[in-house]
XYZ file of C-alpha atoms in Angstrom:
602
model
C -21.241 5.375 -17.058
C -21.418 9.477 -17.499
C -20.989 10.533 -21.051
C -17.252 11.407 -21.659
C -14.437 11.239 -25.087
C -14.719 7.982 -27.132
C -11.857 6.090 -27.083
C -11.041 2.638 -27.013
C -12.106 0.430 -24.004
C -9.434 -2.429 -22.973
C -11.506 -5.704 -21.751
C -9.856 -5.112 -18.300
C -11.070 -1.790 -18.011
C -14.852 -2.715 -19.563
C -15.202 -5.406 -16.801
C -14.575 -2.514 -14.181
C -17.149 -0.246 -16.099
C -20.061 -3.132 -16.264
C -19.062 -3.834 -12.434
C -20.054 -0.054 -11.277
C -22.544 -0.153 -13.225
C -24.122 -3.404 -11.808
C -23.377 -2.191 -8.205
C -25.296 1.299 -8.931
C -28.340 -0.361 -10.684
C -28.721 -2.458 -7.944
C -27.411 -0.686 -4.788
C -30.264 -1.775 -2.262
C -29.601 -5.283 -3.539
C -25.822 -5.127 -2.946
C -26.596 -2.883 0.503
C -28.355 -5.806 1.755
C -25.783 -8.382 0.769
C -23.276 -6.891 2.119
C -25.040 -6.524 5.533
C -26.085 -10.078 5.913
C -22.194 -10.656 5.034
C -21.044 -8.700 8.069
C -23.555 -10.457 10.271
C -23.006 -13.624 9.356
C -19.300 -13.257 9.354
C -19.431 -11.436 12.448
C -22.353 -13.184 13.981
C -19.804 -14.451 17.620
C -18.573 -12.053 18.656
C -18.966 -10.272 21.851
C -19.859 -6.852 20.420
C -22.718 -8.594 18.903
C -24.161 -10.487 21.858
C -23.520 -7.418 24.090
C -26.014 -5.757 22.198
C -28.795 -8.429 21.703
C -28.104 -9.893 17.936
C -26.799 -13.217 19.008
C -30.221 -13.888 21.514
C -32.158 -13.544 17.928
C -30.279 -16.241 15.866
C -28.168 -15.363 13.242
C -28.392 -11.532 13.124
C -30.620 -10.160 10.320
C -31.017 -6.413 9.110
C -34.388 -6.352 11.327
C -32.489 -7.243 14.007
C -29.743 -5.361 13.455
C -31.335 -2.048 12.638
C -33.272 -2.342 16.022
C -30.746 -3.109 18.176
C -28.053 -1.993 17.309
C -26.808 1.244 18.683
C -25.048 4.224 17.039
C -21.399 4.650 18.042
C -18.405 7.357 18.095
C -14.923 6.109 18.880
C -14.741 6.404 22.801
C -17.569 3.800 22.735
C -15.512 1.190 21.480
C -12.201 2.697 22.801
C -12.548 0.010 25.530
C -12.931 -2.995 23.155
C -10.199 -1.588 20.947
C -7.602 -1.120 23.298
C -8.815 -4.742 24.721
C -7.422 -6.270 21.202
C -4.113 -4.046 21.352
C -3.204 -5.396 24.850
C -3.553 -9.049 23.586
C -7.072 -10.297 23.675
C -7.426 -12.454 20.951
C -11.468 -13.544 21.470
C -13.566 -11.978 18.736
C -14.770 -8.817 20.572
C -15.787 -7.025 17.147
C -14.496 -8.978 14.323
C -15.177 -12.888 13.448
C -11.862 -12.668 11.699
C -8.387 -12.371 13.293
C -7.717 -8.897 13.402
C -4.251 -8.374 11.300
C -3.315 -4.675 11.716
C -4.707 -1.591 13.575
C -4.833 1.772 11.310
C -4.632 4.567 12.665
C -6.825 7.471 11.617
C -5.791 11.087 11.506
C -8.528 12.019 13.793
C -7.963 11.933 17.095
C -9.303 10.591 20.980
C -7.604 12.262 23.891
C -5.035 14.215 21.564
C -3.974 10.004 20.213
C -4.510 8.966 16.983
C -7.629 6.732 16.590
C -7.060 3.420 15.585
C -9.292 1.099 13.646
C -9.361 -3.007 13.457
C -8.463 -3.979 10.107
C -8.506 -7.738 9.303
C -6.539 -9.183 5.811
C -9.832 -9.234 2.858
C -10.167 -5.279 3.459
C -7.090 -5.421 1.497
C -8.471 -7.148 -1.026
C -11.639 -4.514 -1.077
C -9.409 -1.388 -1.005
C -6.944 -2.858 -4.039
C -10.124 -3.836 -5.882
C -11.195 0.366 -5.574
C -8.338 1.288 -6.870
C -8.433 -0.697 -9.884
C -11.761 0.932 -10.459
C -9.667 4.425 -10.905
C -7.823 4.305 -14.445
C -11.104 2.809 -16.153
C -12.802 5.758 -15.027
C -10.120 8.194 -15.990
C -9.536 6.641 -18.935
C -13.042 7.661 -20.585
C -11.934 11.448 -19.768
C -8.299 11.519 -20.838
C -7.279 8.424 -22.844
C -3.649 7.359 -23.992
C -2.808 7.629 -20.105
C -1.469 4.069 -20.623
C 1.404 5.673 -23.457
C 3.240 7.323 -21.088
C 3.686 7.449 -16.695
C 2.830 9.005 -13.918
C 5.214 10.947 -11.419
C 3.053 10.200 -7.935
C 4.425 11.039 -4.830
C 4.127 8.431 -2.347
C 5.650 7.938 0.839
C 5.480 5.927 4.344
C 4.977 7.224 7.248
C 6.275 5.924 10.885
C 4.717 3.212 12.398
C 4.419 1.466 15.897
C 3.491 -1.774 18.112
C 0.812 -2.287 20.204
C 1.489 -4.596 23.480
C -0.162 -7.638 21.821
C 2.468 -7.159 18.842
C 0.121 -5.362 16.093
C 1.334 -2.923 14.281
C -0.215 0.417 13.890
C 0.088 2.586 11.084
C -1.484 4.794 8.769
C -3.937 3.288 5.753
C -2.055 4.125 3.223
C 1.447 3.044 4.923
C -0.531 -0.479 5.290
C -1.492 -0.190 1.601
C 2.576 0.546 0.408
C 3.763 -2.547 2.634
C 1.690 -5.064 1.406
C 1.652 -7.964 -1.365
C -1.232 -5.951 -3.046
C 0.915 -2.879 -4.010
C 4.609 -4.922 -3.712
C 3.618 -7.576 -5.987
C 1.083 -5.963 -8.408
C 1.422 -7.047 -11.821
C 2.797 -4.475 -14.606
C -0.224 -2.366 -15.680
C 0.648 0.236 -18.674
C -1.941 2.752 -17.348
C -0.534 2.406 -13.416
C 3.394 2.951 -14.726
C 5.001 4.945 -11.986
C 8.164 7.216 -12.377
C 8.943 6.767 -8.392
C 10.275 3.148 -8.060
C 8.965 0.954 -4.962
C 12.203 1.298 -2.886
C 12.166 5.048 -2.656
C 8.147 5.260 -2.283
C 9.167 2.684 0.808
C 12.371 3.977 2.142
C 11.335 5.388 5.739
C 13.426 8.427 5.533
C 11.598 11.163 4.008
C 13.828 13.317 2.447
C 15.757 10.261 0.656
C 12.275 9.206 -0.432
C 11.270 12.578 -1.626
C 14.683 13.237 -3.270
C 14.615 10.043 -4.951
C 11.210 10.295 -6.725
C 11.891 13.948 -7.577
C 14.900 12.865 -9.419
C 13.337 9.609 -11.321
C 10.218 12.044 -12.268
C 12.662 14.503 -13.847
C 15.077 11.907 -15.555
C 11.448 10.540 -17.064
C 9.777 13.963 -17.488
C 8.943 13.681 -21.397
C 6.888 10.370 -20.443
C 5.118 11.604 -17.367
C 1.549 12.181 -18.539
C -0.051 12.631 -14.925
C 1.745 13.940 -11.668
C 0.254 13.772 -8.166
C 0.039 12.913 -4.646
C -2.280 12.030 -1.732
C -3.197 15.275 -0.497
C -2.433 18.429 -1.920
C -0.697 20.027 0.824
C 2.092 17.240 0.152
C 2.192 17.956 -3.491
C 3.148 21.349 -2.521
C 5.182 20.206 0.133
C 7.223 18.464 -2.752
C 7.032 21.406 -5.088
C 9.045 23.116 -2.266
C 11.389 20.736 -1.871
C 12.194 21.125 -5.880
C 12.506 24.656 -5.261
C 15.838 24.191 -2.872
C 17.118 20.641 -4.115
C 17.120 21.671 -8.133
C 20.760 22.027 -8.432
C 22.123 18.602 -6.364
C 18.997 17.107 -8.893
C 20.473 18.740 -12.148
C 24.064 17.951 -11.446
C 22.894 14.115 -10.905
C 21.378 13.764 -14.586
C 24.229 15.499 -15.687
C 27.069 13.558 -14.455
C 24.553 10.215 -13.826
C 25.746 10.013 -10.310
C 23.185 9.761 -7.567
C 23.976 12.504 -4.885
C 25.571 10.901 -1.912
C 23.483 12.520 0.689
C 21.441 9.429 -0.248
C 22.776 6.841 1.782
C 19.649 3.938 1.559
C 21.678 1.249 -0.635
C 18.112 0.176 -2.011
C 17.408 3.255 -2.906
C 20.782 3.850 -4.673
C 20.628 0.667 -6.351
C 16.913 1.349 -8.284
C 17.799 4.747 -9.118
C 20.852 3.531 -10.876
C 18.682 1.417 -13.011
C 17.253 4.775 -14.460
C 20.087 7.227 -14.014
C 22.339 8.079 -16.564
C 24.400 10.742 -17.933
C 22.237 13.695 -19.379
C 24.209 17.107 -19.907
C 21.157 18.324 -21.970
C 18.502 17.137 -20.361
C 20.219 19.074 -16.928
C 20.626 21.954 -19.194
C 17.298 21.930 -19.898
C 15.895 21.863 -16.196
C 18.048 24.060 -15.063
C 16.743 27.014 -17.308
C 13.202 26.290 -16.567
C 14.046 26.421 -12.528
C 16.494 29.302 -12.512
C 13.918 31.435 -13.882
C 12.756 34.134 -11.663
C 9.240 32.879 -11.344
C 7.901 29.452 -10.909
C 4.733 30.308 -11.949
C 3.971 27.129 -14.082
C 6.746 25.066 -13.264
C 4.986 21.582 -13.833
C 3.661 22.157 -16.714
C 7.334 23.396 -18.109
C 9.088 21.085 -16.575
C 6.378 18.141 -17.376
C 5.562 19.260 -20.844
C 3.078 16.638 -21.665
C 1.166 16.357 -18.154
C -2.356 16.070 -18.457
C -3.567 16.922 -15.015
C -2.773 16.989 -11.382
C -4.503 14.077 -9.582
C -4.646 15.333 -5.211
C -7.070 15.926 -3.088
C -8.594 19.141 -2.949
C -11.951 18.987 -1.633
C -12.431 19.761 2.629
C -10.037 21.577 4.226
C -7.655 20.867 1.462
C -9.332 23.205 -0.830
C -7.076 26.029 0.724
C -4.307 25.095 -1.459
C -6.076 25.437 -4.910
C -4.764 28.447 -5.246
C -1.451 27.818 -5.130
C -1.613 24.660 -7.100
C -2.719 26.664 -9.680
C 0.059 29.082 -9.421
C 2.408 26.043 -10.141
C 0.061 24.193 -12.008
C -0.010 26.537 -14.653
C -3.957 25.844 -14.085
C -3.819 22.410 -15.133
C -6.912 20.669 -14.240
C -7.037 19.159 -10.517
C -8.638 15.812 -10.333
C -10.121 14.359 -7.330
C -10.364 10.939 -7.684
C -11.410 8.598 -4.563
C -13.120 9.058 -1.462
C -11.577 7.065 1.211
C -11.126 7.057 5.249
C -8.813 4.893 7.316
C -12.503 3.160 9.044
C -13.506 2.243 5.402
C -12.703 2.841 1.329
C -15.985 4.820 0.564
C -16.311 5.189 -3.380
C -14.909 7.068 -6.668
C -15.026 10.100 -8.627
C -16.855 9.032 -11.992
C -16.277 12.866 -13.417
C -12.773 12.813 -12.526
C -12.152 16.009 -14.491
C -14.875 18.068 -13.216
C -14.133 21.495 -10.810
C -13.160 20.957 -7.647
C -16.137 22.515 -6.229
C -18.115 20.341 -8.680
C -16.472 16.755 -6.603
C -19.244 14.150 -6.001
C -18.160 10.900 -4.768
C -20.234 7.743 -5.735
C -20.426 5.445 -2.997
C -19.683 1.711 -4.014
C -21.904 -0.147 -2.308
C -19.518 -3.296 -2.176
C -17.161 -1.338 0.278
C -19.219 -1.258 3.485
C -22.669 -0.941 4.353
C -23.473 2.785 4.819
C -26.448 4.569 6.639
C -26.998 8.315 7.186
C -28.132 11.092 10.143
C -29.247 13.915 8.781
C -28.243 16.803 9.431
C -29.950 19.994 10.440
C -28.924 23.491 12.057
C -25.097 21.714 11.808
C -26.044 18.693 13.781
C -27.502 15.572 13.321
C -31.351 15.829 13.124
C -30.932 19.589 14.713
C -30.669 17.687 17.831
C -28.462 16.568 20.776
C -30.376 13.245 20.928
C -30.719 10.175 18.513
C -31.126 6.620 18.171
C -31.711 4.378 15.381
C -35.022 6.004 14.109
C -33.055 9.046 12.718
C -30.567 7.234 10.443
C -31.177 7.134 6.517
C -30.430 3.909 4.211
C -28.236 4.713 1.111
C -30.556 4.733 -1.348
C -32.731 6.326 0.594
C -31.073 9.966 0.693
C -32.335 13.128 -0.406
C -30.833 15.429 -3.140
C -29.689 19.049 -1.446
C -29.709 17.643 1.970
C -26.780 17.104 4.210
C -25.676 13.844 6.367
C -23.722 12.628 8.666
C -21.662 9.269 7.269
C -22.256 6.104 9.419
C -20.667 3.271 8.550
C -20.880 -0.799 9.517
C -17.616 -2.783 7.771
C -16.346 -5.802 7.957
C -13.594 -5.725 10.071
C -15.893 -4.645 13.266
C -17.361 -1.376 12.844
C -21.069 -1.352 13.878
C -22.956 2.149 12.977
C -19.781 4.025 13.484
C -19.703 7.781 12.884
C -17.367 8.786 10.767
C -17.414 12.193 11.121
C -17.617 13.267 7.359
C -20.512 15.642 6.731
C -21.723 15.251 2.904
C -24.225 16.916 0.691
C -26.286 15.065 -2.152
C -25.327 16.401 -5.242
C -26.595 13.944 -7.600
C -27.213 10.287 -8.235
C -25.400 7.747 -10.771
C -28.485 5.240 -11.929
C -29.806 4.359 -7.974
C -26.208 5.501 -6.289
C -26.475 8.754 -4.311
C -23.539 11.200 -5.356
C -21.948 13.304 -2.820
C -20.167 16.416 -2.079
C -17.815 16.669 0.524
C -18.908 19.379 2.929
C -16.763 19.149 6.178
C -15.374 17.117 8.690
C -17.277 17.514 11.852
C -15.685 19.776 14.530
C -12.313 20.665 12.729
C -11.496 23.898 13.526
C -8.198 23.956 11.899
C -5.790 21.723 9.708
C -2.616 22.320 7.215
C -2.053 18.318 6.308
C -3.339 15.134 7.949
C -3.853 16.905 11.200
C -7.170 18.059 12.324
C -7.877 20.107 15.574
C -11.113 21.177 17.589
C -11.990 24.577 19.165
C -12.067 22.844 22.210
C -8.535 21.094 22.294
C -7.394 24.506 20.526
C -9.196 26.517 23.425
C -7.058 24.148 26.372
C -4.144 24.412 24.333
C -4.285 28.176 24.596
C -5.422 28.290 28.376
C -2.308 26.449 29.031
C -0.174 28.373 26.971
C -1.227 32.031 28.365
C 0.226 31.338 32.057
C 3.990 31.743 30.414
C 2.421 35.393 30.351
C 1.389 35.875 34.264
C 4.965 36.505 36.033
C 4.364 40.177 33.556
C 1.485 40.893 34.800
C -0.543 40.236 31.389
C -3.318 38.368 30.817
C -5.197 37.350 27.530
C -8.233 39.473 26.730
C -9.726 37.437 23.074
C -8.269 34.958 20.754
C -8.838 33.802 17.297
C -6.727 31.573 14.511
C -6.863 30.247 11.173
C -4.700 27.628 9.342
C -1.995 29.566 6.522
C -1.736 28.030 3.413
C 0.221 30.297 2.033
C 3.096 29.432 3.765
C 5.351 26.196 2.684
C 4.569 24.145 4.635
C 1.563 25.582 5.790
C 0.871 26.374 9.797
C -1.080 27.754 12.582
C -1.559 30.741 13.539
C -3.176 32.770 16.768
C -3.927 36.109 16.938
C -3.620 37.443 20.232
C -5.345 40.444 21.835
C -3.559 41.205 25.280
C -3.655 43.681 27.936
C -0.709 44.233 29.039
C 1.044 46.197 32.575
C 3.271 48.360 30.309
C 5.965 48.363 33.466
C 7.009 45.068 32.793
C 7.094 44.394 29.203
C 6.790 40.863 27.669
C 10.026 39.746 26.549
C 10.132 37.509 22.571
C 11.089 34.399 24.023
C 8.246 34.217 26.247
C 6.012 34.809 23.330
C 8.377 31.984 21.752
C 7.732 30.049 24.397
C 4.680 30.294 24.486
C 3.912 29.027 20.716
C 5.839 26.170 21.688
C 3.481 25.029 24.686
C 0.864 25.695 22.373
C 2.053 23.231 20.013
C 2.877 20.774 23.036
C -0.833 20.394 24.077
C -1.762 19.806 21.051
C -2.717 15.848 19.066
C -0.125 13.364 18.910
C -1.381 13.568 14.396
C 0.098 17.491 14.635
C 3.089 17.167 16.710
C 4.193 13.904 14.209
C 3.554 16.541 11.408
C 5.880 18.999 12.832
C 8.549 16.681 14.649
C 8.513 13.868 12.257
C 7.362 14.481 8.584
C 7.676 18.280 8.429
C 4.130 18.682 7.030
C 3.631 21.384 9.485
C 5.223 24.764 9.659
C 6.129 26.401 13.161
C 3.067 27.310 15.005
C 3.245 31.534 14.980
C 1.570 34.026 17.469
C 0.673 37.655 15.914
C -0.026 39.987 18.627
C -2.611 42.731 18.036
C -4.158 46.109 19.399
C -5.978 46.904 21.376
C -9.586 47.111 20.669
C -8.454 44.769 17.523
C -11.729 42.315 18.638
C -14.169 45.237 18.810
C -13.318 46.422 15.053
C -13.998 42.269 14.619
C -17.318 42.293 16.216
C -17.987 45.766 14.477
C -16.952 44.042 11.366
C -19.462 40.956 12.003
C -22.267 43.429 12.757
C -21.892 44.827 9.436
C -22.466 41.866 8.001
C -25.686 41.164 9.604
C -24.777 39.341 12.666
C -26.987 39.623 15.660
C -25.265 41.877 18.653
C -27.181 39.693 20.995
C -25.777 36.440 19.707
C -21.954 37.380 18.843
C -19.347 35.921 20.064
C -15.772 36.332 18.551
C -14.738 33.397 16.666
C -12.060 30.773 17.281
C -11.264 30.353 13.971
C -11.418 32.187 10.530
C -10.785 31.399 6.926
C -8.516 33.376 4.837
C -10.699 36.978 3.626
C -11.555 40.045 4.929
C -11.175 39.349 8.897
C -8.057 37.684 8.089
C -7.000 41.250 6.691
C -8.626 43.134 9.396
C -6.422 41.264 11.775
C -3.356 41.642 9.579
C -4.625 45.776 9.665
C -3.723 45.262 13.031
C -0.830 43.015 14.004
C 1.774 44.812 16.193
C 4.528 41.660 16.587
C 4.899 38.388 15.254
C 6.520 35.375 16.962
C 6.997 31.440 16.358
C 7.652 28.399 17.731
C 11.475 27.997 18.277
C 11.285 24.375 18.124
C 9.153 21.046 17.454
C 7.045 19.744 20.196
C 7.896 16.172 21.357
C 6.249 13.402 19.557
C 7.287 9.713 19.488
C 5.303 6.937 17.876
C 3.059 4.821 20.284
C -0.259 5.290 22.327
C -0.140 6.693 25.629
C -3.211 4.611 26.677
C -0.790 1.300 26.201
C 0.677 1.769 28.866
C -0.649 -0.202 31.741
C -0.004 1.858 33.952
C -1.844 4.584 32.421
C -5.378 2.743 33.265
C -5.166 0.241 30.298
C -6.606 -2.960 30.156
């Protein structure tokens, strides 16, 4: 393992160390075990004999890295739905598949979803215990005190055949693995299981916020998922202190909160605390919050989200609250497949390199070139890259094979080599391929941005205006964070445009876009209102101007469809002449369009 603080080393947490370091001594080894695994487990089913494997025995990696083809999602879309209608023959998995999870990327503006059969449970649980032995090299004595995580559930549905689909870590919460895990001093939680599982979001959110502050001199650690929902709950604190101070004070659980489970685990913890409200209350009437966890939390270590991709967009502001506590990145994982661990937990965020665990899937690579893979429209099984046969600086393309039925499956994720842990590659994240904009879990294209605009713009034709350039970027700086367009118009000055048509048209914005946004605005209020800032004109010429400046070619310039926060954010600012926003949340309701029958499904 890296070098980091001596301390003392329970057994548990020695038999974790000596198991990554086994699995990174000998990843080829373990790469090819875990292949012949899939293909033996896997070795009748359809997907297999479609392509050839079956006709040569049991499948082998020859055989398999000949033959088998490289997918993206609407490849097996067909097979996938095939299982949610009720098929029960082994089409890509040997095993029975138990659960589909649904990914926050997106086919047709529906969230993917992704076979999952009952041992990846077993896998993912098993990453996770590799987490606090890691940490614990870097900042020991975590197991003296707790940690104040914010978990929640999110909504979940049924396919025809009865599965349920849901999001990975939703799966996770539900299950024996997380219900029924043993005590562990150095995974104590301030956030009890019945609020982190109570459906309702703002009892849920209410409820940990309050049993992190009655425990606040024992919290060592505080954290969430992603970042943006760390901030999200920050927020939350900002307008709920008072109903949480008067709680401690009289030990009486605000009766907004109506979930009897809830009530009754709070109660366990809740008692009467005049100077521990006292206390709080000073800290959070201040005029600033400018450090609030680490005066509220006096003996937090760290802040343990997600801050790499597009999630880096909220360092800033975690910092701001943070009082620039360090931010730890700790796991890399997808809903297609756990991928590996942070072994310098406490490094920068831009510093993040993610050690794949070789155990977790078997993992090949296209690299990539020019931004795509191989600089080229084209490729086959030639092109792809074994794990330990990556090279450091150069950027890939993440392909995965798992267990539960994923053959050569692009996962999207774009990573750079940063480094190697004994023969494990280490990796930063760089992107995720073709996301033009996200705030939370949501991710959206130029192209489904582009239709979603070309739809919107025909509220605008009964005035006589028409759009004449476009661009948008994703504000963080807003709580939650949203979207927003700037629009450059040309307008017939006799019949003005009136607000609500501008209103109206944020809102059919929003209503074109992925079933993984609209849940974020409709259902878990991850997602601010969508906003339209109209501009001058000539706005896109001072852009181009702007670009030229900066060395881009006149002959090759196009404006872009979306921009990161800097100085063409500011230029546009310069130049914004109205604002307007989305008077209400799309329409979003859990399900799959494409199970309906009638809408062309098997």
């Amino acid at each position: 393992m890296p070098e980091a603080p001596k301390t003392e080393i329970p057994e548990e947490h020695q038999t974790a160390l000596r198991f990554i370091e086994d699995v990174t001594q000998n990843t080829d080894l373990v790469q090819h075990r875990v292949l012949k695994e899939i293909l033996t487990q896997n070795a009748s089913t359809e997907y297999m004999q479609r392509h050839g494997l079956s006709a040569c025995g049991t499948p082998n990696l020859d055989s398999f890295k000949k033959l088998m083809p490289i997918v993206s999602y609407e490849d097996i879309q067909p097979d996938i739905l095939r299982i949610a209608h009720g098929d029960t023959s082994p089409i890509l998995s040997g095993r029975p598949i138990s659960e589909f999870l649904t990914s926050s990327g997106t086919s047709g503006g529906e969230r993917k979803l992704m076979p999952t059969i009952d041992d990846e449970l077993d896998r993912r649980t098993h990453l996770y215990s590799l987490l606090m032995p890691v940490m614990n090299l870097y900042v020991p004595g975590l197991n003296k005190g707790k940690g104040m995580y914010l978990y929640f559930v999110k909504s979940e549905s049924k396919t025809p055949s009865g599965l349920v689909a849901r999001p990975v870590l939703t799966s996770y919460y539900k299950s024996r693995h997380f219900r029924n895990r043993p005590f562990d001093a150095y995974n104590n939680l301030t956030s009890p299981d019945e609020a982190i599982l109570c459906p309702d979001s703002y009892q849920s959110m209410y409820a940990q916020l309050l049993c992190g502050l009655i425990c606040r001199s024992e919290v060592l650690r505080v954290g969430a998922v992603f970042a943006s929902g760390f901030i999200r709950a920050i927020k939350f604190l900002e307008k709920t202190w008072p109903s949480l101070c008067q709680d401690i004070r009289n030990g009486v659980m605000n009766e907004k909160i109506t979930d009897k489970s809830v009530r009754e685990a709070v109660a366990r913890v809740l008692h009467p605390n005049p100077d521990e409200a006292k206390l709080i209350e000073f800290e959070c009437s201040k005029g600033s919050w400018q450090g609030i966890i680490r005066r509220l939390w006096p003996n937090t270590k760290y802040i343990d989200v997600i801050v790499t991709g597009t999630m880096a967009q909220y360092i800033p502001t975690l910092e701001f609250y943070g009082g620039r506590l360090p931010l730890t990145c700790t796991m890399y994982a997808s809903s297609e497949c756990y991928f590996g661990l942070n072994l310098h937990p406490m490094c920068k965020p831009s510093e993040v390199a993610y050690t794949l665990i070789p155990t977790m899937g078997y993992f090949e690579f296209l690299p990539v070139k020019g931004g795509v893979p191989n600089g080229k429209s084209e490729f086959d099984h030639h092109d792809l890259v074994d794990l330990v046969d990556v090279k450091l600086g150069q950027e890939y393309e993440l392909v995965v094979t798992t267990y539960s039925g994923l053959y050569r499956y692009r996962v999207g994720d774009v990573l750079r080599v940063a480094g190697f842990h004994n023969k494990a590659p280490q990796f930063n994240f760089v992107r995720r391929k073709n996301v033009a904009l996200s705030i939370d879990s949501d991710k959206t294209d130029e192209f489904e941005l582009h239709n979603a605009v070309q739809h919107a713009v025909h509220n605008l034709e009964p005035f006589g205006a028409c759009l004449v350039e476009y661009t948008s970027y994703a504000d963080a700086t807003t709580i939650p964070g949203h979207y927003v367009l700037f629009w450059e118009l040309q307008i017939n000055k006799t019949t003005p445009v009136p607000p609500s048509v501008f209103e109206d048209c944020c809102l059919a914005v929003e209503e074109c876009l992925n079933s993984v946004y609209r849940q974020g605005r409709s259902c878990d209020k991850s997602i601010g209102p969508l906003e339209i800032r109209i501009v001058e004109e000539g706005t896109f010429d001072k852009l181009m101007d702007y670009a030229l400046s900066q060395g881009a070619s006149i002959n090759q310039y196009k404006a872009p469809r979306c921009v990161r926060p800097g100085p063409i954010v500011e230029l546009l600012n310069s130049r914004v002449q109205s604002k307007y926003f989305s008077p209400k949340s799309p329409k979003w309701a859990p399900g799959h369009k494409k199970w309906s029958k009638e809408n062309g499904a098997v």
